Coordinates of C-alpha atoms in Angstrom, one line a residue:
Chain Q
M1 CA -50.9 -70.0 -26.3
D2 CA -52.2 -73.1 -25.2
I3 CA -55.9 -74.1 -26.3
Q4 CA -57.3 -72.6 -23.0
E5 CA -56.1 -69.4 -23.9
K6 CA -57.2 -69.6 -26.8
I7 CA -60.8 -70.5 -26.3
L8 CA -60.2 -67.8 -23.6
A9 CA -59.1 -65.0 -26.3
R10 CA -61.9 -66.3 -28.4
A11 CA -64.8 -66.2 -26.0
G12 CA -63.7 -62.4 -25.2
E13 CA -64.5 -61.4 -28.8
I14 CA -67.8 -63.6 -29.1
E15 CA -68.7 -61.4 -26.0
R16 CA -68.6 -58.4 -27.9
I17 CA -70.0 -59.8 -30.6
I18 CA -72.8 -60.8 -28.4
E19 CA -73.2 -56.9 -26.5
Q20 CA -73.4 -55.4 -29.8
Y21 CA -76.8 -57.5 -30.2
L22 CA -78.1 -57.0 -26.5
P23 CA -81.0 -54.6 -26.4
S24 CA -81.2 -51.4 -24.4
E25 CA -82.2 -51.1 -20.9
Q26 CA -85.0 -48.2 -21.4
G27 CA -88.9 -47.5 -21.5
F28 CA -91.7 -49.1 -19.6
Q29 CA -90.4 -52.3 -20.4
K30 CA -86.9 -51.8 -18.5
T31 CA -87.1 -54.0 -16.1
V32 CA -87.6 -57.2 -18.4
I33 CA -84.9 -56.4 -20.8
S34 CA -82.4 -56.1 -17.4
A35 CA -83.6 -59.5 -16.5
M36 CA -83.1 -60.3 -20.1
N37 CA -79.8 -59.2 -20.2
Y38 CA -78.9 -60.2 -16.6
S39 CA -78.9 -63.7 -17.7
V40 CA -77.1 -63.4 -20.9
Q41 CA -74.1 -61.5 -19.3
A42 CA -73.5 -64.3 -16.8
G43 CA -71.5 -65.8 -18.8
G44 CA -70.3 -69.6 -19.9
K45 CA -68.1 -70.7 -22.5
R46 CA -70.3 -69.5 -25.4
L47 CA -69.5 -72.2 -26.8
R48 CA -72.6 -72.7 -29.1
P49 CA -71.3 -69.4 -30.9
M50 CA -67.7 -70.2 -31.1
L51 CA -68.6 -73.2 -33.0
M52 CA -70.8 -71.4 -35.6
Q53 CA -67.9 -68.8 -36.1
E54 CA -65.6 -71.3 -36.6
V55 CA -67.4 -74.0 -39.2
Y56 CA -68.3 -70.5 -41.0
R57 CA -64.6 -69.5 -41.2
M58 CA -63.9 -73.3 -42.1
F59 CA -66.2 -73.6 -45.1
G60 CA -64.8 -69.8 -45.9
G61 CA -67.2 -67.8 -44.7
R62 CA -65.5 -64.0 -44.1
G63 CA -68.3 -61.7 -43.6
K64 CA -70.7 -60.8 -40.6
V65 CA -73.9 -62.5 -41.7
A66 CA -73.2 -65.1 -38.9
E67 CA -73.0 -62.6 -36.0
P68 CA -76.9 -61.8 -35.6
F69 CA -77.3 -66.0 -35.3
M70 CA -74.6 -66.2 -33.1
A71 CA -76.1 -64.0 -30.4
A72 CA -79.4 -65.5 -31.2
M73 CA -77.8 -68.7 -30.3
E74 CA -76.5 -67.7 -27.2
M75 CA -80.0 -65.8 -26.4
I76 CA -81.8 -69.0 -26.7
H77 CA -79.4 -71.0 -25.0
T78 CA -79.4 -68.0 -22.3
Y79 CA -83.7 -68.5 -21.7
S80 CA -83.8 -72.2 -21.3
L81 CA -81.4 -71.7 -18.6
V82 CA -83.6 -69.2 -17.0
H83 CA -86.9 -71.2 -17.4
D84 CA -85.0 -74.6 -16.2
D85 CA -83.8 -72.8 -12.7
L86 CA -87.8 -71.7 -12.2
P87 CA -89.1 -73.2 -8.8
A88 CA -91.5 -74.9 -11.1
M89 CA -88.5 -76.8 -12.9
D90 CA -84.9 -77.3 -11.8
N91 CA -86.0 -74.4 -8.7
D92 CA -81.9 -73.4 -8.6
E93 CA -81.1 -70.5 -6.9
Y94 CA -77.4 -70.0 -8.0
R95 CA -75.5 -70.5 -11.4
R96 CA -72.0 -70.1 -12.3
G97 CA -71.9 -68.0 -8.8
R98 CA -74.8 -65.7 -9.7
K99 CA -78.0 -65.5 -8.1
T100 CA -80.8 -67.1 -10.9
T101 CA -82.8 -64.6 -12.8
H102 CA -86.1 -65.5 -10.5
V103 CA -84.2 -64.9 -7.4
V104 CA -83.1 -61.5 -8.3
Y105 CA -86.3 -60.3 -10.4
G106 CA -88.8 -62.5 -9.3
E107 CA -91.0 -65.3 -10.9
A108 CA -92.9 -63.4 -12.9
M109 CA -90.4 -61.1 -14.7
A110 CA -88.2 -64.4 -15.2
I111 CA -90.8 -66.2 -17.2
L112 CA -91.1 -63.0 -19.3
A113 CA -87.6 -62.4 -19.3
G114 CA -87.3 -66.1 -20.9
D115 CA -90.0 -65.5 -23.5
G116 CA -88.5 -62.1 -24.5
L117 CA -85.1 -64.1 -24.9
L118 CA -86.6 -66.4 -27.2
N119 CA -88.6 -63.8 -29.1
Y120 CA -85.9 -61.6 -28.9
A121 CA -83.1 -64.4 -30.7
F122 CA -85.3 -64.7 -33.9
E123 CA -86.0 -60.9 -34.2
T124 CA -82.0 -60.8 -33.7
A125 CA -81.7 -63.4 -36.3
F126 CA -84.1 -61.7 -38.7
Q127 CA -81.7 -58.9 -39.0
A128 CA -79.4 -61.1 -41.0
F129 CA -81.8 -60.4 -44.3
D130 CA -80.2 -56.7 -43.8
L131 CA -76.5 -57.7 -43.6
A132 CA -77.0 -60.4 -46.1
K133 CA -78.4 -58.1 -48.6
A134 CA -74.6 -55.8 -47.8
E135 CA -73.1 -59.1 -48.3
N136 CA -74.3 -60.4 -51.5
V137 CA -75.6 -63.4 -49.6
S138 CA -79.2 -64.7 -51.1
C139 CA -82.1 -64.3 -48.9
E140 CA -82.8 -68.0 -49.6
R141 CA -79.8 -69.1 -47.8
V142 CA -80.8 -66.8 -44.7
A143 CA -84.3 -68.3 -44.9
R144 CA -82.8 -71.9 -44.4
A145 CA -80.5 -70.9 -41.4
L146 CA -83.6 -70.1 -40.2
Q147 CA -85.3 -73.2 -40.6
V148 CA -82.8 -74.8 -38.7
L149 CA -82.6 -72.9 -35.6
G150 CA -86.6 -72.6 -35.3
R151 CA -86.5 -76.8 -35.7
K152 CA -83.2 -77.6 -33.2
A153 CA -84.6 -75.2 -30.3
G154 CA -88.4 -76.2 -30.4
I155 CA -89.9 -79.4 -29.8
Y156 CA -88.3 -81.7 -32.4
G157 CA -85.2 -80.1 -30.4
M158 CA -84.3 -78.8 -27.5
I159 CA -87.5 -78.4 -25.9
G160 CA -88.6 -82.1 -26.6
G161 CA -85.0 -83.0 -25.2
Q162 CA -85.9 -81.0 -21.8
T163 CA -89.8 -82.4 -21.9
A164 CA -88.5 -86.0 -22.0
D165 CA -85.9 -85.1 -18.9
I166 CA -88.5 -83.7 -17.1
E167 CA -91.0 -86.9 -17.4
A168 CA -87.7 -89.4 -16.7
E169 CA -86.7 -87.7 -13.5
G170 CA -86.8 -90.9 -11.0
S171 CA -87.2 -93.2 -13.3
Q172 CA -84.5 -96.2 -12.7
S173 CA -85.8 -97.7 -15.3
L174 CA -84.9 -95.4 -17.7
E175 CA -84.0 -97.3 -21.8
E176 CA -81.2 -96.6 -23.4
K177 CA -83.1 -95.0 -26.2
Q178 CA -84.7 -92.3 -24.2
L179 CA -81.4 -91.4 -22.6
L180 CA -79.9 -90.8 -26.0
F181 CA -83.2 -89.0 -27.0
I182 CA -82.9 -86.6 -24.4
H183 CA -79.4 -86.2 -24.8
E184 CA -79.8 -85.9 -28.7
H185 CA -82.4 -83.4 -28.0
K186 CA -80.9 -81.6 -24.8
T187 CA -77.8 -81.4 -25.5
A188 CA -76.6 -82.0 -29.2
A189 CA -79.5 -80.2 -31.2
L190 CA -78.2 -76.5 -30.4
I191 CA -74.7 -77.7 -31.2
Q192 CA -76.3 -79.3 -34.6
A193 CA -78.1 -76.2 -35.0
S194 CA -74.9 -73.6 -34.6
M195 CA -72.2 -75.7 -36.6
M196 CA -75.4 -76.1 -39.4
I197 CA -76.0 -72.6 -39.3
G198 CA -72.1 -72.1 -39.8
A199 CA -72.2 -74.3 -43.2
I200 CA -75.4 -72.8 -44.3
L201 CA -74.3 -69.4 -44.1
A202 CA -71.1 -69.4 -45.5
G203 CA -72.6 -71.2 -48.6
A204 CA -71.5 -75.4 -48.4
D205 CA -73.8 -77.4 -49.5
E206 CA -76.8 -79.9 -48.2
S207 CA -74.0 -82.9 -48.0
A208 CA -72.0 -80.5 -45.9
V209 CA -74.1 -79.2 -43.8
A210 CA -75.5 -82.7 -43.2
G211 CA -72.1 -83.7 -41.8
M212 CA -72.1 -80.7 -39.8
E213 CA -75.2 -82.1 -38.4
R214 CA -73.4 -85.9 -37.2
C215 CA -70.4 -84.2 -36.3
A216 CA -72.4 -82.1 -34.0
Y217 CA -74.6 -85.2 -33.1
D218 CA -70.9 -86.6 -32.5
I219 CA -69.7 -84.1 -29.9
G220 CA -73.2 -83.4 -28.2
I221 CA -73.2 -87.2 -27.2
A222 CA -69.5 -87.2 -26.1
F223 CA -69.9 -84.1 -24.3
Q224 CA -73.0 -85.7 -22.5
I225 CA -71.1 -88.6 -21.2
Q226 CA -68.2 -87.0 -20.4
D227 CA -70.8 -84.8 -18.3
D228 CA -71.9 -88.6 -16.8
I229 CA -68.5 -89.7 -16.1
L230 CA -67.6 -86.2 -14.0
D231 CA -70.5 -86.6 -12.4
V232 CA -69.2 -90.1 -10.7
V233 CA -65.1 -89.6 -10.6
G234 CA -64.7 -85.9 -10.5
S235 CA -64.1 -84.0 -7.2
T236 CA -66.4 -81.3 -6.0
E237 CA -63.7 -78.6 -5.9
V238 CA -63.1 -79.2 -9.6
L239 CA -66.8 -79.6 -11.0
G240 CA -68.3 -77.1 -9.2
K241 CA -71.5 -79.1 -7.9
A242 CA -71.7 -82.2 -5.6
V243 CA -70.2 -85.2 -7.0
G244 CA -73.0 -88.0 -7.4
S245 CA -75.9 -85.7 -7.6
D246 CA -77.1 -87.7 -10.4
A247 CA -76.9 -90.5 -8.2
K248 CA -78.8 -88.7 -5.5
N249 CA -81.7 -87.5 -7.7
E250 CA -82.1 -91.2 -8.4
K251 CA -81.2 -90.4 -12.2
N252 CA -80.1 -93.5 -14.9
T253 CA -77.1 -91.8 -16.8
Y254 CA -75.0 -93.5 -19.4
V255 CA -72.6 -94.6 -17.0
T256 CA -75.2 -96.4 -14.5
I257 CA -75.7 -98.2 -17.9
H258 CA -72.8 -99.1 -19.1
G259 CA -70.3 -98.5 -16.8
I260 CA -67.3 -95.9 -16.7
E261 CA -65.1 -98.4 -18.9
K262 CA -67.8 -98.6 -21.6
A263 CA -68.3 -94.7 -21.0
S264 CA -64.7 -93.9 -21.8
A265 CA -64.6 -96.0 -24.3
D266 CA -67.6 -94.5 -26.5
V267 CA -66.3 -90.7 -25.6
E268 CA -63.0 -92.1 -27.5
K269 CA -65.2 -93.3 -30.7
L270 CA -67.6 -90.7 -30.5
S271 CA -64.4 -88.0 -30.7
R272 CA -62.8 -90.1 -33.1
D273 CA -65.6 -89.8 -35.3
A274 CA -66.3 -86.1 -34.8
L275 CA -62.8 -85.3 -35.9
G276 CA -62.6 -87.8 -38.7
I277 CA -66.3 -86.1 -40.4
L278 CA -64.1 -82.7 -40.4
D279 CA -61.4 -84.7 -42.4
E280 CA -63.6 -85.0 -45.2
F281 CA -64.0 -81.5 -45.2
G282 CA -61.1 -78.7 -46.0
G283 CA -60.7 -75.1 -44.6
E284 CA -58.9 -74.4 -41.6
Q285 CA -59.8 -76.1 -39.0
E286 CA -57.0 -76.4 -36.5
F287 CA -58.8 -74.0 -33.7
L288 CA -62.1 -75.8 -34.1
R289 CA -60.5 -79.2 -33.4
E290 CA -58.4 -78.4 -30.8
L291 CA -61.6 -76.7 -29.3
I292 CA -63.2 -80.1 -30.3
V293 CA -61.1 -82.2 -28.5
Q294 CA -61.0 -79.9 -25.1
L295 CA -64.5 -79.9 -24.8
I296 CA -65.3 -83.3 -25.0
H297 CA -62.1 -84.9 -22.6
R298 CA -62.6 -81.7 -20.4
E299 CA -62.1 -82.3 -16.6
K300 CA -64.6 -80.0 -15.2
Chain O
M1 CA -126.6 -63.9 -42.1
D2 CA -126.2 -61.2 -39.8
I3 CA -122.3 -60.1 -38.7
Q4 CA -122.3 -62.9 -35.6
E5 CA -122.9 -65.5 -37.8
K6 CA -120.4 -64.1 -40.7
I7 CA -117.7 -64.2 -37.8
L8 CA -118.2 -67.8 -36.5
A9 CA -118.8 -69.2 -40.1
R10 CA -115.0 -67.3 -41.0
A11 CA -113.9 -68.5 -37.5
G12 CA -114.7 -72.2 -38.6
E13 CA -112.7 -71.8 -41.9
I14 CA -109.3 -70.6 -39.7
E15 CA -109.7 -73.3 -37.2
R16 CA -109.4 -76.0 -39.9
I17 CA -105.7 -73.7 -40.7
I18 CA -104.8 -73.8 -37.9
E19 CA -105.6 -77.5 -37.5
Q20 CA -103.6 -78.1 -40.0
Y21 CA -100.5 -76.6 -38.7
L22 CA -100.7 -78.0 -35.3
P23 CA -97.6 -80.8 -34.8
S24 CA -98.7 -84.4 -34.2
E25 CA -98.7 -86.0 -30.4
Q26 CA -96.2 -88.4 -30.5
G27 CA -92.3 -89.4 -29.7
F28 CA -90.6 -89.0 -26.2
Q29 CA -92.0 -84.9 -26.4
K30 CA -95.7 -86.1 -26.8
T31 CA -96.7 -84.4 -23.5
V32 CA -95.3 -80.9 -24.6
I33 CA -97.1 -81.5 -27.7
S34 CA -100.6 -82.7 -26.2
A35 CA -100.1 -79.5 -23.6
M36 CA -99.3 -76.8 -26.5
N37 CA -102.5 -78.6 -28.9
Y38 CA -104.8 -78.6 -25.6
S39 CA -104.1 -75.1 -25.6
V40 CA -104.7 -73.7 -28.6
Q41 CA -107.8 -75.8 -29.3
A42 CA -109.3 -73.6 -26.1
G43 CA -110.9 -71.9 -28.9
G44 CA -111.3 -68.6 -28.9
K45 CA -112.6 -66.0 -31.5
R46 CA -109.2 -66.2 -33.3
L47 CA -110.2 -62.5 -34.6
R48 CA -106.0 -62.0 -35.4
P49 CA -105.5 -64.8 -38.2
M50 CA -109.1 -63.3 -39.6
L51 CA -108.0 -59.7 -39.3
M52 CA -104.8 -61.2 -41.2
Q53 CA -106.4 -63.0 -43.8
E54 CA -109.2 -60.0 -44.4
V55 CA -106.4 -57.2 -44.7
Y56 CA -104.3 -60.3 -47.3
R57 CA -107.4 -60.1 -49.5
M58 CA -108.2 -56.6 -49.4
F59 CA -105.0 -56.1 -50.5
G60 CA -105.9 -58.5 -53.5
G61 CA -104.0 -61.5 -51.9
R62 CA -105.1 -65.3 -53.1
G63 CA -102.6 -67.7 -52.1
K64 CA -101.8 -69.6 -49.5
V65 CA -98.5 -67.3 -48.0
A66 CA -100.2 -65.9 -45.4
E67 CA -101.8 -69.3 -43.9
P68 CA -98.5 -70.4 -42.0
F69 CA -98.7 -66.7 -40.4
M70 CA -102.0 -66.9 -39.5
A71 CA -101.4 -70.1 -37.9
A72 CA -98.6 -68.8 -35.8
M73 CA -100.1 -65.4 -34.8
E74 CA -102.4 -68.0 -33.0
M75 CA -99.6 -69.8 -31.3
I76 CA -98.3 -66.9 -30.3
H77 CA -101.7 -65.3 -28.7
T78 CA -102.3 -68.8 -27.3
Y79 CA -98.3 -68.8 -25.5
S80 CA -99.3 -65.6 -24.5
L81 CA -101.8 -66.7 -22.5
V82 CA -100.9 -69.9 -21.1
H83 CA -97.8 -68.2 -19.5
D84 CA -100.4 -65.5 -18.2
D85 CA -102.4 -68.3 -16.5
L86 CA -99.4 -69.5 -14.3
P87 CA -99.4 -68.9 -10.3
A88 CA -96.8 -67.2 -10.0
M89 CA -98.3 -64.9 -13.1
D90 CA -102.2 -64.4 -12.7
N91 CA -103.0 -67.6 -11.4
D92 CA -105.9 -68.9 -13.0
E93 CA -107.5 -72.1 -13.0
Y94 CA -110.2 -71.7 -15.7
R95 CA -109.9 -69.8 -19.4
R96 CA -113.5 -70.1 -21.3
G97 CA -114.4 -72.8 -19.0
R98 CA -111.8 -74.7 -19.7
K99 CA -108.9 -76.4 -17.0
T100 CA -105.8 -73.7 -17.9
T101 CA -102.5 -75.6 -19.1
H102 CA -100.9 -75.7 -15.6
V103 CA -103.8 -77.4 -13.5
V104 CA -104.3 -80.2 -16.4
Y105 CA -100.5 -80.6 -17.0
G106 CA -98.6 -79.3 -14.1
E107 CA -96.8 -76.2 -13.9
A108 CA -93.6 -77.4 -15.3
M109 CA -94.8 -78.5 -18.6
A110 CA -97.0 -75.3 -19.0
I111 CA -93.9 -73.7 -19.4
L112 CA -92.4 -76.0 -21.7
A113 CA -95.7 -75.4 -23.8
G114 CA -96.0 -72.1 -23.6
D115 CA -91.9 -71.8 -24.6
G116 CA -93.3 -74.5 -27.4
L117 CA -95.8 -72.4 -28.5
L118 CA -93.7 -69.4 -29.0
N119 CA -90.8 -71.4 -31.0
Y120 CA -92.8 -73.3 -32.9
A121 CA -95.1 -70.4 -34.3
F122 CA -91.7 -69.1 -35.8
E123 CA -91.4 -72.3 -37.1
T124 CA -94.5 -72.7 -38.3
A125 CA -94.2 -68.9 -39.9
F126 CA -90.8 -70.0 -41.6
Q127 CA -92.8 -72.5 -44.0
A128 CA -94.1 -69.5 -45.9
F129 CA -90.7 -69.6 -47.5
D130 CA -91.4 -72.5 -49.6
L131 CA -95.2 -71.5 -50.3
A132 CA -93.6 -68.2 -51.3
K133 CA -91.6 -69.8 -53.8
A134 CA -94.3 -72.0 -55.4
E135 CA -96.4 -68.8 -55.6
N136 CA -93.7 -66.5 -57.1
V137 CA -93.9 -64.5 -53.5
S138 CA -90.5 -62.9 -52.9
C139 CA -88.3 -64.7 -50.1
E140 CA -87.7 -60.5 -49.1
R141 CA -91.4 -60.1 -48.6
V142 CA -91.8 -63.3 -45.9
A143 CA -88.6 -61.9 -44.6
R144 CA -90.3 -58.1 -43.7
A145 CA -93.2 -59.9 -42.3
L146 CA -91.2 -62.2 -40.0
Q147 CA -89.4 -58.7 -38.8
V148 CA -92.7 -57.2 -38.1
L149 CA -94.0 -60.5 -36.0
G150 CA -91.2 -60.9 -34.1
R151 CA -91.2 -57.3 -33.4
K152 CA -95.1 -56.9 -32.2
A153 CA -94.9 -59.8 -30.3
G154 CA -91.6 -59.2 -28.5
I155 CA -90.6 -56.9 -25.7
Y156 CA -91.1 -53.7 -28.0
G157 CA -94.7 -55.5 -28.9
M158 CA -96.4 -57.5 -26.2
I159 CA -93.9 -58.7 -24.0
G160 CA -93.4 -55.4 -23.4
G161 CA -96.9 -54.7 -22.4
Q162 CA -97.0 -57.3 -20.4
T163 CA -93.9 -56.2 -17.9
A164 CA -95.7 -52.7 -18.0
D165 CA -98.5 -54.0 -16.9
I166 CA -97.2 -56.6 -14.4
E167 CA -95.6 -53.1 -12.8
A168 CA -98.7 -51.4 -13.0
E169 CA -100.3 -53.5 -10.6
G170 CA -101.9 -51.9 -7.3
S171 CA -100.6 -48.8 -8.8
Q172 CA -103.7 -46.3 -8.3
S173 CA -101.7 -43.3 -9.6
L174 CA -100.9 -44.6 -13.0
E175 CA -100.4 -42.4 -15.5
E176 CA -102.5 -42.3 -18.8
K177 CA -99.0 -42.8 -20.8
Q178 CA -98.1 -45.8 -18.8
L179 CA -102.1 -47.1 -19.3
L180 CA -102.1 -46.0 -23.3
F181 CA -97.7 -48.3 -23.7
I182 CA -99.7 -51.5 -21.8
H183 CA -102.6 -50.8 -23.9
E184 CA -100.6 -50.4 -27.1
H185 CA -98.3 -53.3 -26.8
K186 CA -100.7 -55.5 -24.7
T187 CA -103.6 -55.8 -26.7
A188 CA -102.8 -53.7 -30.2
A189 CA -99.6 -54.9 -30.9
L190 CA -100.8 -58.6 -32.4
I191 CA -103.4 -57.0 -34.1
Q192 CA -100.9 -54.5 -35.8
A193 CA -98.7 -57.4 -36.9
S194 CA -101.6 -59.2 -38.1
M195 CA -103.0 -56.8 -40.3
M196 CA -99.5 -55.4 -41.5
I197 CA -98.2 -58.9 -42.1
G198 CA -101.9 -59.4 -43.9
A199 CA -100.8 -56.4 -46.1
I200 CA -97.1 -57.0 -46.8
L201 CA -97.6 -60.7 -47.7
A202 CA -99.9 -59.6 -50.4
G203 CA -97.4 -57.0 -51.8
A204 CA -98.9 -53.7 -50.8
D205 CA -96.7 -50.4 -50.3
E206 CA -95.2 -49.3 -47.4
S207 CA -97.6 -46.8 -46.7
A208 CA -100.6 -49.0 -46.9
V209 CA -98.7 -51.3 -44.6
A210 CA -98.0 -47.9 -42.4
G211 CA -101.7 -47.2 -42.6
M212 CA -102.9 -50.7 -41.4
E213 CA -100.6 -50.0 -38.3
R214 CA -102.6 -47.0 -37.5
C215 CA -105.7 -48.3 -38.3
A216 CA -104.9 -51.5 -35.5
Y217 CA -103.5 -49.2 -33.0
D218 CA -107.3 -47.6 -33.1
I219 CA -109.0 -50.8 -33.0
G220 CA -106.8 -52.0 -30.3
I221 CA -106.9 -48.9 -28.3
A222 CA -110.4 -48.8 -28.5
F223 CA -111.1 -52.4 -28.3
Q224 CA -109.4 -52.3 -24.8
I225 CA -111.0 -49.2 -23.3
Q226 CA -114.5 -50.8 -24.4
D227 CA -113.0 -54.0 -21.9
D228 CA -112.6 -51.4 -19.2
I229 CA -116.2 -49.5 -19.7
L230 CA -118.1 -53.3 -20.0
D231 CA -116.1 -53.8 -16.5
V232 CA -118.2 -51.2 -15.3
V233 CA -121.7 -51.4 -16.7
G234 CA -121.5 -55.0 -18.0
S235 CA -123.8 -57.5 -16.3
T236 CA -121.6 -60.5 -14.9
E237 CA -123.8 -62.9 -17.0
V238 CA -122.8 -61.4 -20.1
L239 CA -119.5 -60.6 -19.6
G240 CA -118.7 -64.2 -18.1
K241 CA -116.4 -62.5 -15.5
A242 CA -117.4 -60.9 -12.4
V243 CA -117.9 -57.0 -13.1
G244 CA -115.6 -54.6 -11.6
S245 CA -112.9 -57.0 -11.6
D246 CA -110.5 -54.3 -12.4
A247 CA -111.8 -52.2 -9.3
K248 CA -111.4 -55.2 -6.9
N249 CA -107.5 -55.4 -8.3
E250 CA -107.2 -51.6 -7.6
K251 CA -106.2 -51.1 -10.6
N252 CA -106.6 -47.8 -12.4
T253 CA -108.5 -47.7 -15.7
Y254 CA -109.4 -45.6 -18.6
V255 CA -112.5 -45.1 -17.3
T256 CA -111.2 -44.2 -14.1
I257 CA -109.2 -42.1 -14.8
H258 CA -111.4 -40.0 -17.7
G259 CA -115.0 -41.1 -16.7
I260 CA -117.1 -43.1 -18.6
E261 CA -118.5 -40.4 -20.9
K262 CA -115.5 -39.2 -22.2
A263 CA -114.1 -43.2 -22.5
S264 CA -117.6 -43.8 -24.7
A265 CA -116.5 -40.7 -26.8
D266 CA -113.4 -41.9 -27.2
V267 CA -114.0 -45.3 -28.1
E268 CA -116.9 -43.9 -31.1
K269 CA -113.6 -41.4 -32.2
L270 CA -111.6 -44.5 -32.7
S271 CA -113.7 -46.4 -34.4
R272 CA -114.5 -43.5 -37.1
D273 CA -110.8 -43.2 -37.4
A274 CA -110.0 -46.7 -38.1
L275 CA -112.9 -46.9 -40.7
G276 CA -111.6 -43.6 -42.4
I277 CA -107.9 -45.3 -42.6
L278 CA -109.7 -48.0 -44.4
D279 CA -111.4 -45.4 -46.8
E280 CA -108.4 -44.5 -48.2
F281 CA -107.6 -48.0 -49.6
G282 CA -109.7 -49.9 -52.2
G283 CA -110.0 -53.5 -52.6
E284 CA -113.2 -55.6 -50.7
Q285 CA -113.4 -54.9 -47.6
E286 CA -117.1 -54.8 -46.6
F287 CA -116.7 -57.7 -44.2
L288 CA -113.9 -56.0 -42.8
R289 CA -115.5 -53.2 -41.1
E290 CA -118.5 -55.0 -40.0
L291 CA -115.9 -56.7 -38.2
I292 CA -114.0 -53.9 -37.1
V293 CA -117.3 -52.5 -35.6
Q294 CA -118.4 -55.5 -34.0
L295 CA -114.7 -55.9 -32.3
I296 CA -115.4 -52.8 -31.2
H297 CA -118.9 -52.3 -29.7
R298 CA -119.2 -55.9 -28.1
E299 CA -121.0 -55.7 -25.6
K300 CA -119.7 -59.0 -23.6

């Protein structure tokens, strides 16, 4: 199997875990639950839960206590897309070839479905307390994982990044400092949470958790710069969106600031740094390393 | 002091607790934080945290571990109002005499501020883990309180009620079963969470927690029926909104289904039942009882 096939196989496993945690569509609140499940089942690469699971295993985790957090992470990622697609935000009618949630269920229900997913993400993660008891994992370890999840998803994480991103729209004088803030918070924060939570739940110490935070930062920033590069050099067909859409939106990017050569060199450096951090730790990390390289160097 | 003055004094204390937990307005994400704080600081009676604190004290709670949950509860209540006021939902431009969040900050920022408040509510509640350690309260007790908070705020609580409420709009054939579902979930659920969490954090046993859940159900339903009654008999001046607005919205209510006499009798019965449940438990409950009576029998 090449890495693409391995990732697909692993995504299938994760799909089945996520499915187990989705609420069943019944009761007077059935519509909002259907809208939530429609949004989650739209698919995607399930990269965040995949990274969480790999880091959990790398640090010796062998139980199921990370599974509710894996599902929770995907619910949080999904709610952010549902709200991002709303008419008052990016106003997108399609995502991954499917109609967006508000197009199918209406705006009011899409707002509630996003709220429902964010709330249900935490409810789902709280199920880890019961699994922890069964697997002899301390309550405190789950508490620590929750604190990381909350912080990286909120105003000091993803929501903070989205706020800065909205305010940067149309700004050609966007400074590098603000651009890196957006990438770190909007993109890297949930990757950081995923890798940190994997380490925490496996019982890794604080220095290992801090290592995963740095590693995930490098991955997230590299991923985002690569996105900017592909926006300039990719073909419409491969990329699945109009090439140069950032330029049309008059948005400053890492590439418009630094040029494509430096941007590519920085992706290389961040990629090496991320893998270098992994070298400091033992454990099974073959797939994790391949996954990171694939993520950063993707061509679409 | 009469009960109105006592409630005002208590609300002032709670105001100071909530203030301590609000995020400071700085960084590239400053705008969303300002919008969040603007929404929370719009005021209100702070009834939910007040009920939580009273039940916590009634069951012998003497520490600060409930305080982050009190702030979290008010953040959740507030985010639901911010999203409810959006153009795609109720489209309200004023609330309590102040411009609503989306009117001041724009729709995109109001959506993010609501998301930010919901997420920050959980982050804030997670601070209780640290307080618990300092006060010798078990991690498991905080975990149980979080599970109640999550469930009662989500699709099996408040969000479920809002979904059913939106779908009931314009329905004159609304059945009593669905109407009670809406009242139980949209209104009673957060009151239930408040009283249950107060009991849990004070170390009350499961039967006491179940008692608080029933007591809060009675309070919530009575509160809502009283709202329907005031909508018919109240004066515009006292009520602060156009009398008969439900009728104009063609919405079936408890009063249109049962008539005003039975509705009033049911409020009386629910009120007696709620106080009767409190009789089963000891502890200081004088203010709590007055507060409940005042809440249910308010004239505006």
